[in-house]
């Protein structure tokens, strides 16, 4: 990403990056977001970063929204400006939410702002773009499967 924002019109693509040992690295997520088209640019006169980054390395909780401060701030801002048609990047299903309920909450909040949810890697079969009203059952099942796999990896690494 460039250090300075471009004066070009904002392309409507946002990237939500969450840093945690169960997720792809920060650099990998940013590279995927960049490949998808997230750029630093101005949103009208507002200087709002197109990359929303939370680092929750080593954190465990049942209240993820409380720990993801940058994401919460982004959602509040989007709720105020309602950028209908904008798209939000997540690298994997587990990046959307650390549990199926957290992922559903994130998706429904983005949909309430008129936004769509783009997940870059879905079961290794490419990407998916979810619009309001889409059936997200499969995506939530992928979140649960990735959550379980991450927990198994973590427990094996301790042994």
Short mmCIF file of C-alpha atoms in Angstrom, two decimals:
data_model
loop_
_atom_site.label_atom_id
_atom_site.label_comp_id
_atom_site.label_asym_id
_atom_site.label_seq_id
_atom_site.Cartn_x
_atom_site.Cartn_y
_atom_site.Cartn_z
CA UNK A 1 0.00 0.00 0.00
CA UNK A 2 1.13 3.51 -0.63
CA UNK A 3 1.94 5.77 2.29
CA UNK A 4 -0.12 8.61 0.88
CA UNK A 5 -3.68 8.26 -0.25
CA UNK A 6 -4.53 8.78 -3.87
CA UNK A 7 -6.78 11.67 -4.85
CA UNK A 8 -8.71 9.26 -7.08
CA UNK A 9 -12.30 8.41 -6.35
CA UNK A 10 -12.62 5.69 -3.73
CA UNK A 11 -13.27 2.31 -5.39
CA UNK A 12 -15.62 1.04 -2.67
CA UNK A 13 -13.33 -1.80 -1.58
CA UNK A 14 -12.42 -2.15 2.10
CA UNK A 15 -10.13 -4.71 3.73
CA UNK A 16 -10.70 -6.02 7.25
CA UNK A 17 -7.45 -7.55 8.51
CA UNK A 18 -7.38 -9.44 11.79
CA UNK A 19 -4.04 -10.57 13.18
CA UNK A 20 -4.20 -13.75 15.27
CA UNK A 21 -2.20 -16.96 15.36
CA UNK A 22 -5.20 -18.88 13.94
CA UNK A 23 -5.36 -16.71 10.81
CA UNK A 24 -3.10 -16.02 7.82
CA UNK A 25 -0.33 -13.55 8.66
CA UNK A 26 -0.93 -9.81 8.53
CA UNK A 27 1.29 -9.52 5.45
CA UNK A 28 -0.51 -12.36 3.67
CA UNK A 29 -3.93 -10.86 4.37
CA UNK A 30 -2.83 -7.41 3.18
CA UNK A 31 -1.29 -8.90 0.02
CA UNK A 32 -4.53 -10.76 -0.75
CA UNK A 33 -6.55 -7.58 -0.12
CA UNK A 34 -4.26 -5.62 -2.43
CA UNK A 35 -4.57 -8.31 -5.13
CA UNK A 36 -8.36 -8.05 -4.82
CA UNK A 37 -8.22 -4.28 -5.32
CA UNK A 38 -8.08 -2.59 -1.92
CA UNK A 39 -6.19 0.67 -2.37
CA UNK A 40 -5.54 3.63 -0.13
CA UNK A 41 -7.64 6.51 -1.40
CA UNK A 42 -9.89 9.24 -0.13
CA UNK A 43 -13.55 8.61 0.61
CA UNK A 44 -14.88 11.98 -0.46
CA UNK A 45 -13.31 14.52 1.86
CA UNK A 46 -12.96 11.96 4.63
CA UNK A 47 -9.57 10.43 5.29
CA UNK A 48 -10.73 6.92 6.19
CA UNK A 49 -8.25 4.10 5.70
CA UNK A 50 -9.41 1.34 3.37
CA UNK A 51 -7.55 -1.16 5.59
CA UNK A 52 -9.04 -1.88 8.99
CA UNK A 53 -6.51 -3.74 11.12
CA UNK A 54 -6.94 -5.35 14.54
CA UNK A 55 -4.18 -7.30 16.27
CA UNK A 56 -5.60 -9.82 18.73
CA UNK A 57 -2.57 -12.09 18.86
CA UNK A 58 -2.68 -14.29 21.94
CA UNK A 59 -6.19 -13.20 22.89
CA UNK A 60 -9.02 -15.55 23.81
CA UNK A 61 -12.54 -14.47 24.59
CA UNK A 62 -16.19 -15.16 24.02
CA UNK A 63 -16.73 -11.45 23.26
CA UNK A 64 -14.71 -10.88 20.07
CA UNK A 65 -16.53 -7.67 19.10
CA UNK A 66 -15.24 -6.14 22.34
CA UNK A 67 -11.61 -6.87 21.38
CA UNK A 68 -11.83 -5.84 17.73
CA UNK A 69 -11.83 -2.08 18.31
CA UNK A 70 -10.83 -1.03 14.78
CA UNK A 71 -13.53 -3.26 13.29
CA UNK A 72 -16.13 -1.85 15.70
CA UNK A 73 -15.15 1.71 14.81
CA UNK A 74 -15.32 0.86 11.09
CA UNK A 75 -18.78 -0.67 11.50
CA UNK A 76 -19.99 2.40 13.42
CA UNK A 77 -18.64 4.71 10.70
CA UNK A 78 -20.20 2.62 7.93
CA UNK A 79 -23.49 2.63 9.83
CA UNK A 80 -23.41 6.42 9.75
CA UNK A 81 -22.51 6.86 6.07
CA UNK A 82 -24.28 3.77 4.64
CA UNK A 83 -22.00 3.12 1.65
CA UNK A 84 -24.45 1.00 -0.35
CA UNK A 85 -22.72 -1.36 -2.77
CA UNK A 86 -19.27 -1.13 -1.18
CA UNK A 87 -17.50 -4.44 -0.61
CA UNK A 88 -15.56 -5.64 2.42
CA UNK A 89 -12.64 -8.08 2.05
CA UNK A 90 -11.88 -10.93 4.47
CA UNK A 91 -9.06 -13.38 3.67
CA UNK A 92 -10.80 -16.53 4.97
CA UNK A 93 -14.10 -17.49 6.60
CA UNK A 94 -12.43 -17.49 10.05
CA UNK A 95 -11.29 -13.90 9.39
CA UNK A 96 -14.97 -12.89 9.17
CA UNK A 97 -15.61 -14.17 12.68
CA UNK A 98 -13.97 -16.42 15.25
CA UNK A 99 -17.21 -18.40 15.61
CA UNK A 100 -20.28 -18.87 13.44
CA UNK A 101 -22.28 -16.46 15.62
CA UNK A 102 -19.53 -13.82 15.47
CA UNK A 103 -19.31 -14.22 11.67
CA UNK A 104 -23.10 -13.94 11.31
CA UNK A 105 -23.10 -10.80 13.49
CA UNK A 106 -20.34 -9.22 11.36
CA UNK A 107 -22.04 -10.09 8.06
CA UNK A 108 -25.46 -8.90 9.16
CA UNK A 109 -24.00 -5.62 10.44
CA UNK A 110 -22.25 -5.04 7.10
CA UNK A 111 -25.42 -5.89 5.21
CA UNK A 112 -27.36 -3.40 7.36
CA UNK A 113 -24.99 -0.74 5.98
CA UNK A 114 -25.76 -1.80 2.40
CA UNK A 115 -22.37 -3.47 1.98
CA UNK A 116 -21.39 -6.83 0.51
CA UNK A 117 -18.99 -9.33 2.08
CA UNK A 118 -16.14 -10.75 -0.03
CA UNK A 119 -14.31 -13.83 1.28
CA UNK A 120 -11.10 -14.45 -0.65
CA UNK A 121 -10.57 -18.15 0.09
CA UNK A 122 -13.62 -20.35 0.47
CA UNK A 123 -12.75 -24.04 0.97
CA UNK A 124 -9.77 -23.57 -1.31
CA UNK A 125 -12.14 -23.11 -4.25
CA UNK A 126 -11.66 -19.43 -4.89
CA UNK A 127 -13.70 -16.55 -3.60
CA UNK A 128 -17.29 -15.60 -2.85
CA UNK A 129 -19.20 -12.32 -2.65
CA UNK A 130 -22.19 -12.35 -0.30
CA UNK A 131 -24.99 -9.81 -0.74
CA UNK A 132 -27.82 -9.16 1.68
CA UNK A 133 -30.28 -12.03 1.70
CA UNK A 134 -27.80 -14.65 0.47
CA UNK A 135 -27.80 -17.98 2.27
CA UNK A 136 -24.64 -17.98 4.40
CA UNK A 137 -25.15 -21.43 5.92
CA UNK A 138 -22.19 -22.94 4.05
CA UNK A 139 -19.96 -20.02 5.01
CA UNK A 140 -20.89 -20.36 8.69
CA UNK A 141 -20.16 -24.10 8.49
CA UNK A 142 -16.72 -23.22 7.07
CA UNK A 143 -16.14 -20.84 10.00
CA UNK A 144 -16.97 -23.66 12.43
CA UNK A 145 -14.70 -26.11 10.58
CA UNK A 146 -11.79 -23.63 10.48
CA UNK A 147 -12.34 -22.78 14.14
CA UNK A 148 -12.17 -26.47 15.04
CA UNK A 149 -9.08 -27.07 12.87
CA UNK A 150 -7.32 -24.08 14.44
CA UNK A 151 -8.10 -25.35 17.94
CA UNK A 152 -6.79 -28.84 17.05
CA UNK A 153 -3.56 -27.34 15.61
CA UNK A 154 -3.10 -25.27 18.75
CA UNK A 155 -3.59 -28.25 21.07
CA UNK A 156 -1.20 -30.39 18.99
CA UNK A 157 1.45 -27.68 19.13
CA UNK A 158 1.25 -27.70 22.94
CA UNK A 159 1.91 -31.45 23.12
#
